[in-house]
Structures are given as structure tokens and as C-alpha cells.
PDB file of C-alpha atoms in Angstrom:
ATOM      1  CA  MET A 966      22.853  -9.650 -20.334  1.00  0.00           C
ATOM      2  CA  VAL A 967      21.399  -7.072 -17.415  1.00  0.00           C
ATOM      3  CA  PRO A 968      21.286  -3.321 -19.127  1.00  0.00           C
ATOM      4  CA  SER A 969      23.448  -1.547 -15.474  1.00  0.00           C
ATOM      5  CA  ASP A 970      21.435   1.115 -15.337  1.00  0.00           C
ATOM      6  CA  PHE A 971      18.674  -1.302 -14.385  1.00  0.00           C
ATOM      7  CA  GLU A 972      20.513  -3.385 -11.734  1.00  0.00           C
ATOM      8  CA  ALA A 973      21.890  -0.136 -10.256  1.00  0.00           C
ATOM      9  CA  PHE A 974      17.187   0.824 -10.468  1.00  0.00           C
ATOM     10  CA  ALA A 975      17.071  -2.348  -8.638  1.00  0.00           C
ATOM     11  CA  ARG A 976      19.358  -1.613  -6.573  1.00  0.00           C
ATOM     12  CA  GLU A 977      18.196   1.617  -4.793  1.00  0.00           C
ATOM     13  CA  ARG A 978      14.488   1.189  -5.091  1.00  0.00           C
ATOM     14  CA  SER A 979      13.589  -1.887  -3.999  1.00  0.00           C
ATOM     15  CA  ALA A 980      13.273  -2.102  -0.155  1.00  0.00           C
ATOM     16  CA  ARG A 981      11.279   1.333  -0.801  1.00  0.00           C
ATOM     17  CA  LEU A 982       9.087  -1.667  -3.269  1.00  0.00           C
ATOM     18  CA  LEU A 983       9.048  -4.217  -1.011  1.00  0.00           C
ATOM     19  CA  ARG A 984       8.113  -1.425   1.876  1.00  0.00           C
ATOM     20  CA  LEU A 985       5.034  -0.912  -1.093  1.00  0.00           C
ATOM     21  CA  ALA A 986       4.905  -4.118  -1.141  1.00  0.00           C
ATOM     22  CA  PHE A 987       4.696  -5.303   2.017  1.00  0.00           C
ATOM     23  CA  LEU A 988       1.416  -2.507   2.941  1.00  0.00           C
ATOM     24  CA  LEU A 989      -0.796  -4.249   0.007  1.00  0.00           C
ATOM     25  CA  THR A 990      -0.304  -7.978   0.313  1.00  0.00           C
ATOM     26  CA  GLY A 991      -0.576  -8.219   3.854  1.00  0.00           C
ATOM     27  CA  ASN A 992       2.620 -10.511   4.648  1.00  0.00           C
ATOM     28  CA  GLN A 993       6.108 -11.069   4.017  1.00  0.00           C
ATOM     29  CA  GLN A 994       6.206 -13.823   1.036  1.00  0.00           C
ATOM     30  CA  ASP A 995       3.110 -12.388  -1.413  1.00  0.00           C
ATOM     31  CA  ALA A 996       5.160  -9.171  -0.376  1.00  0.00           C
ATOM     32  CA  GLU A 997       8.523 -10.769  -2.113  1.00  0.00           C
ATOM     33  CA  ASP A 998       6.814 -11.790  -3.987  1.00  0.00           C
ATOM     34  CA  LEU A 999       5.260  -9.018  -5.831  1.00  0.00           C
ATOM     35  CA  ALA A1000       7.796  -6.794  -5.591  1.00  0.00           C
ATOM     36  CA  GLN A1001      10.029  -9.996  -7.535  1.00  0.00           C
ATOM     37  CA  THR A1002       7.413  -9.772 -11.017  1.00  0.00           C
ATOM     38  CA  ALA A1003       7.084  -5.580 -11.019  1.00  0.00           C
ATOM     39  CA  LEU A1004      10.744  -5.470 -10.896  1.00  0.00           C
ATOM     40  CA  VAL A1005      11.247  -8.436 -12.980  1.00  0.00           C
ATOM     41  CA  ARG A1006       8.098  -7.063 -15.534  1.00  0.00           C
ATOM     42  CA  MET A1007       9.918  -3.962 -15.716  1.00  0.00           C
ATOM     43  CA  GLN A1008      13.529  -5.300 -16.938  1.00  0.00           C
ATOM     44  CA  GLU A1009      11.891  -7.068 -19.241  1.00  0.00           C
ATOM     45  CA  ARG A1010      10.461  -3.572 -20.783  1.00  0.00           C
ATOM     46  CA  TRP A1011      13.088  -1.661 -20.185  1.00  0.00           C
ATOM     47  CA  ASP A1012      14.164   0.639 -23.033  1.00  0.00           C
ATOM     48  CA  GLN A1013      11.235   1.873 -22.917  1.00  0.00           C
ATOM     49  CA  VAL A1014      10.579   1.732 -19.356  1.00  0.00           C
ATOM     50  CA  SER A1015      14.105   3.807 -19.322  1.00  0.00           C
ATOM     51  CA  SER A1016      12.854   6.791 -21.734  1.00  0.00           C
ATOM     52  CA  ALA A1017       9.727   8.052 -18.503  1.00  0.00           C
ATOM     53  CA  ASP A1018       9.308  10.744 -17.281  1.00  0.00           C
ATOM     54  CA  ASN A1019       9.370   8.948 -13.279  1.00  0.00           C
ATOM     55  CA  VAL A1020      10.403   5.759 -13.396  1.00  0.00           C
ATOM     56  CA  GLY A1021       9.884   5.681  -9.577  1.00  0.00           C
ATOM     57  CA  ALA A1022       5.865   6.174 -10.720  1.00  0.00           C
ATOM     58  CA  TYR A1023       6.789   4.201 -13.291  1.00  0.00           C
ATOM     59  CA  ALA A1024       7.252   1.171 -11.217  1.00  0.00           C
ATOM     60  CA  HIS A1025       4.696   2.273  -8.654  1.00  0.00           C
ATOM     61  CA  ARG A1026       2.102   1.376 -11.162  1.00  0.00           C
ATOM     62  CA  VAL A1027       3.822  -1.672 -12.129  1.00  0.00           C
ATOM     63  CA  LEU A1028       2.912  -2.557  -9.053  1.00  0.00           C
ATOM     64  CA  VAL A1029      -0.077  -2.063  -8.465  1.00  0.00           C
ATOM     65  CA  ASN A1030      -1.680  -2.969 -11.351  1.00  0.00           C
ATOM     66  CA  GLN A1031       0.160  -6.279 -10.525  1.00  0.00           C
ATOM     67  CA  PHE A1032      -1.599  -6.558  -7.296  1.00  0.00           C
ATOM     68  CA  LEU A1033      -4.878  -5.648  -8.469  1.00  0.00           C
ATOM     69  CA  SER A1034      -4.661  -8.329 -11.494  1.00  0.00           C
ATOM     70  CA  SER A1035      -3.401 -11.130  -8.562  1.00  0.00           C
ATOM     71  CA  THR A1036      -6.058 -10.200  -6.420  1.00  0.00           C
ATOM     72  CA  ARG A1037      -8.639 -10.703  -9.189  1.00  0.00           C
ATOM     73  CA  ARG A1038      -7.439 -14.715  -9.924  1.00  0.00           C
ATOM     74  CA  ARG A1039      -7.382 -15.182  -6.037  1.00  0.00           C
ATOM     75  CA  THR A1040      -9.289 -15.175  -2.928  1.00  0.00           C
ATOM     76  CA  LEU A1041      -7.473 -13.194  -0.089  1.00  0.00           C
ATOM     77  CA  ASP A1042      -7.569 -14.684   3.461  1.00  0.00           C
ATOM     78  CA  ILE A1043      -9.008 -12.527   5.769  1.00  0.00           C
ATOM     79  CA  VAL A1044      -7.215 -11.185   9.105  1.00  0.00           C
ATOM     80  CA  PRO A1045      -9.624 -11.022  11.278  1.00  0.00           C
ATOM     81  CA  LEU A1046      -8.344  -7.905  14.380  1.00  0.00           C
ATOM     82  CA  GLN A1047      -8.578  -9.950  17.350  1.00  0.00           C
ATOM     83  CA  GLY A1048      -8.552  -8.085  21.027  1.00  0.00           C
ATOM     84  CA  ASP A1049      -9.673  -5.049  21.749  1.00  0.00           C
ATOM     85  CA  TRP A1050      -8.056  -1.207  20.180  1.00  0.00           C
ATOM     86  CA  VAL A1051      -6.433  -0.179  22.849  1.00  0.00           C
ATOM     87  CA  ASN A1052      -7.806   2.601  24.936  1.00  0.00           C
ATOM     88  CA  ALA A1053      -4.352   5.222  24.699  1.00  0.00           C
ATOM     89  CA  SER A1054      -4.019   7.424  27.237  1.00  0.00           C
ATOM     90  CA  LEU A1055      -2.286  11.582  25.573  1.00  0.00           C
ATOM     91  CA  GLN A1056       1.593  10.398  25.353  1.00  0.00           C
ATOM     92  CA  PRO A1057       0.314   6.077  24.093  1.00  0.00           C
ATOM     93  CA  ASP A1058       4.049   4.239  25.340  1.00  0.00           C
ATOM     94  CA  HIS A1059       6.132   2.097  22.766  1.00  0.00           C
ATOM     95  CA  ALA A1060       4.348  -0.961  23.705  1.00  0.00           C
ATOM     96  CA  SER A1061       0.422   0.241  22.530  1.00  0.00           C
ATOM     97  CA  LEU A1062       1.846   1.811  19.266  1.00  0.00           C
ATOM     98  CA  VAL A1063       3.162  -1.673  17.800  1.00  0.00           C
ATOM     99  CA  ALA A1064       0.029  -3.581  18.655  1.00  0.00           C
ATOM    100  CA  GLU A1065      -2.807   0.174  17.168  1.00  0.00           C
ATOM    101  CA  ARG A1066       0.107  -0.962  14.514  1.00  0.00           C
ATOM    102  CA  GLU A1067      -0.465  -4.536  13.692  1.00  0.00           C
ATOM    103  CA  GLN A1068      -4.272  -4.103  14.595  1.00  0.00           C
ATOM    104  CA  LEU A1069      -4.214  -0.929  11.843  1.00  0.00           C
ATOM    105  CA  LYS A1070      -2.489  -3.910   8.915  1.00  0.00           C
ATOM    106  CA  GLN A1071      -4.937  -6.813  10.202  1.00  0.00           C
ATOM    107  CA  ALA A1072      -7.795  -3.926   9.368  1.00  0.00           C
ATOM    108  CA  LEU A1073      -6.031  -2.741   6.105  1.00  0.00           C
ATOM    109  CA  CYS A1074      -5.315  -6.087   4.936  1.00  0.00           C
ATOM    110  CA  ARG A1075      -9.464  -6.375   5.403  1.00  0.00           C
ATOM    111  CA  LEU A1076     -10.025  -3.764   2.634  1.00  0.00           C
ATOM    112  CA  PRO A1077     -10.335  -5.090  -0.945  1.00  0.00           C
ATOM    113  CA  PRO A1078      -7.853  -4.975  -2.537  1.00  0.00           C
ATOM    114  CA  ARG A1079      -8.274  -1.226  -4.777  1.00  0.00           C
ATOM    115  CA  GLN A1080      -9.774   0.428  -1.506  1.00  0.00           C
ATOM    116  CA  ARG A1081      -6.261  -0.853  -0.311  1.00  0.00           C
ATOM    117  CA  ALA A1082      -3.883   0.054  -2.747  1.00  0.00           C
ATOM    118  CA  ALA A1083      -5.165   3.607  -3.106  1.00  0.00           C
ATOM    119  CA  LEU A1084      -4.815   4.106   0.883  1.00  0.00           C
ATOM    120  CA  VAL A1085      -1.649   3.077   0.892  1.00  0.00           C
ATOM    121  CA  LEU A1086      -0.443   5.116  -1.911  1.00  0.00           C
ATOM    122  CA  ARG A1087      -2.080   8.413  -0.673  1.00  0.00           C
ATOM    123  CA  TYR A1088      -0.901   7.740   2.695  1.00  0.00           C
ATOM    124  CA  TYR A1089       1.882   5.639   3.252  1.00  0.00           C
ATOM    125  CA  VAL A1090       3.999   7.288  -0.142  1.00  0.00           C
ATOM    126  CA  GLY A1091       2.002  10.669   0.077  1.00  0.00           C
ATOM    127  CA  LEU A1092       0.905  10.898  -3.048  1.00  0.00           C
ATOM    128  CA  ASP A1093      -1.791  13.396  -4.009  1.00  0.00           C
ATOM    129  CA  THR A1094      -5.367  11.921  -5.788  1.00  0.00           C
ATOM    130  CA  HIS A1095      -4.124  12.977  -8.394  1.00  0.00           C
ATOM    131  CA  GLU A1096      -1.247  10.469  -8.855  1.00  0.00           C
ATOM    132  CA  VAL A1097      -3.339   7.879  -7.303  1.00  0.00           C
ATOM    133  CA  SER A1098      -5.473   8.141  -9.707  1.00  0.00           C
ATOM    134  CA  LEU A1099      -2.877   7.805 -12.566  1.00  0.00           C
ATOM    135  CA  ILE A1100      -1.204   4.883 -11.029  1.00  0.00           C
ATOM    136  CA  MET A1101      -3.952   3.393 -10.875  1.00  0.00           C
ATOM    137  CA  GLU A1102      -5.162   4.591 -13.906  1.00  0.00           C
ATOM    138  CA  ILE A1103      -8.953   4.942 -12.880  1.00  0.00           C
ATOM    139  CA  HIS A1104     -10.786   8.930 -13.070  1.00  0.00           C
ATOM    140  CA  GLU A1105      -9.857  10.638  -9.788  1.00  0.00           C
ATOM    141  CA  SER A1106     -12.675  10.579  -8.403  1.00  0.00           C
ATOM    142  CA  SER A1107     -13.282   7.053  -8.516  1.00  0.00           C
ATOM    143  CA  ALA A1108     -10.010   7.409  -6.598  1.00  0.00           C
ATOM    144  CA  ARG A1109     -10.917   9.627  -3.708  1.00  0.00           C
ATOM    145  CA  SER A1110     -14.065   7.363  -3.601  1.00  0.00           C
ATOM    146  CA  ALA A1111     -11.958   3.653  -2.911  1.00  0.00           C
ATOM    147  CA  MET A1112     -10.442   6.542   0.025  1.00  0.00           C
ATOM    148  CA  SER A1113     -12.820   7.993   1.427  1.00  0.00           C
ATOM    149  CA  ARG A1114     -15.246   3.777   1.028  1.00  0.00           C
ATOM    150  CA  GLY A1115     -11.845   2.959   2.592  1.00  0.00           C
ATOM    151  CA  LEU A1116     -11.599   5.358   5.855  1.00  0.00           C
ATOM    152  CA  GLU A1117     -14.596   4.446   6.344  1.00  0.00           C
ATOM    153  CA  SER A1118     -14.388   1.229   6.748  1.00  0.00           C
ATOM    154  CA  LEU A1119     -11.166   1.435   8.738  1.00  0.00           C
ATOM    155  CA  ARG A1120     -13.585   4.362  10.987  1.00  0.00           C
ATOM    156  CA  ARG A1121     -15.903   1.006  11.696  1.00  0.00           C
ATOM    157  CA  TRP A1122     -13.406  -1.910  12.450  1.00  0.00           C
ATOM    158  CA  LEU A1123     -11.419   0.278  14.371  1.00  0.00           C
ATOM    159  CA  CYS A1124     -13.006   3.278  16.004  1.00  0.00           C
ATOM    160  CA  ALA A1125     -14.986   3.240  19.309  1.00  0.00           C
ATOM    161  CA  ASP A1126     -14.045   7.147  19.584  1.00  0.00           C
ATOM    162  CA  ASP A1127     -12.821   9.841  17.814  1.00  0.00           C
ATOM    163  CA  GLU A1128      -9.679   9.315  20.358  1.00  0.00           C
ATOM    164  CA  GLY A1129      -8.517   6.077  18.929  1.00  0.00           C
ATOM    165  CA  TRP A1130      -8.844   7.162  15.632  1.00  0.00           C
ATOM    166  CA  GLU A1131      -6.912   9.801  16.548  1.00  0.00           C
ATOM    167  CA  ASN A1132      -4.750   7.749  17.065  1.00  0.00           C
ATOM    168  CA  SER A1133      -4.434   5.376  15.069  1.00  0.00           C
ATOM    169  CA  ASN A1134      -3.728   8.671  12.344  1.00  0.00           C
ATOM    170  CA  ALA A1135      -0.039   8.645  14.410  1.00  0.00           C
ATOM    171  CA  ALA A1136      -0.180   4.763  13.486  1.00  0.00           C
ATOM    172  CA  ILE A1137      -0.248   5.693  10.016  1.00  0.00           C
ATOM    173  CA  ARG A1138       2.203   8.154   9.924  1.00  0.00           C
ATOM    174  CA  ASP A1139       4.930   6.152  11.541  1.00  0.00           C
TER     175      ASP A1139
END
């Protein structure tokens, strides 16, 4: 029987976990599998998990660890960037923002899993470097290094000039 407090937690947090999983995996089916696996692992140890100081952070850790371990076992499909980077004006229209987000998502999928996880936790979830290092179970300097290398790769892939990078930063936040 599933504890009622776990059911409440899963109902409340599953959409957020699914969004995080989607950003890590790059596709809906893998994201659903990853989020479901993380919830199953948490349910198996719910007595221990529910006593944690921050169950939400624990859920992030389980999801990221599951993502990193699953990518070690299989080869990731690399999604190549297609087309030219959209030259955005000062006030881009909706279509260019959608195109930029799609290119950013594709570039994010090209990153190694550890860099992708660090960037998603830092810039999408909004955690500071210390929290990222705790969730990923790595040193803070390793988290900073993963974020720095990931951002540099994104810049190289996405930016022909500084203006393009400014607009891609907006796409990360949106």
C-alpha cells in the first residue's frame, strides 16, 4: 500500500520533476520514464526519505543521479543543430523566441550529462552552486567547472556574436 503522504508529495511535485527530467533528457518519453523511476525509488524508501530535511531537494538528487547513471549505461543520441542561428532584433517576435528555445534545447542535449545536469539545476531550477554540488554529490569546484564548460560549449555552438548570447540567455529564463 502506498503511504498517503507519498501520494500527496507525488501529486504536488510530479509536474516539476517531469519538467526537470525533460530538460535533462531532451525528449518526452525518456523524461516520463526518468521521473517515474525517480518516484518509484523514492516510494521504495519513503520512510527514510520523508524524514529528510528537504524532500524536494532529495527528489532532485534522485532524479539527477538516475539520469547520470542511465547515461553511463547507454549512448546518448546527439541532436545536431539545424539551420542558422536566428538573428534577433531588439524586440524579437514570438516565433524567434520559440526558435531560439528549440535551438537552445538541442544544444543542451549535445552537452555531456554532467554538464547538462549542472546547468539545468543552476539556471532552470535556480539553485546556487553549493546546492548543485550537493544534489550532484560532487565538489563545489567540480560543479562550477561543469557549469563553466557547459556554458562555453553553448556559447560556441549558439553564438556568432554577443547579441545572440544575450537573447539565448532570455530563452533559458523563459
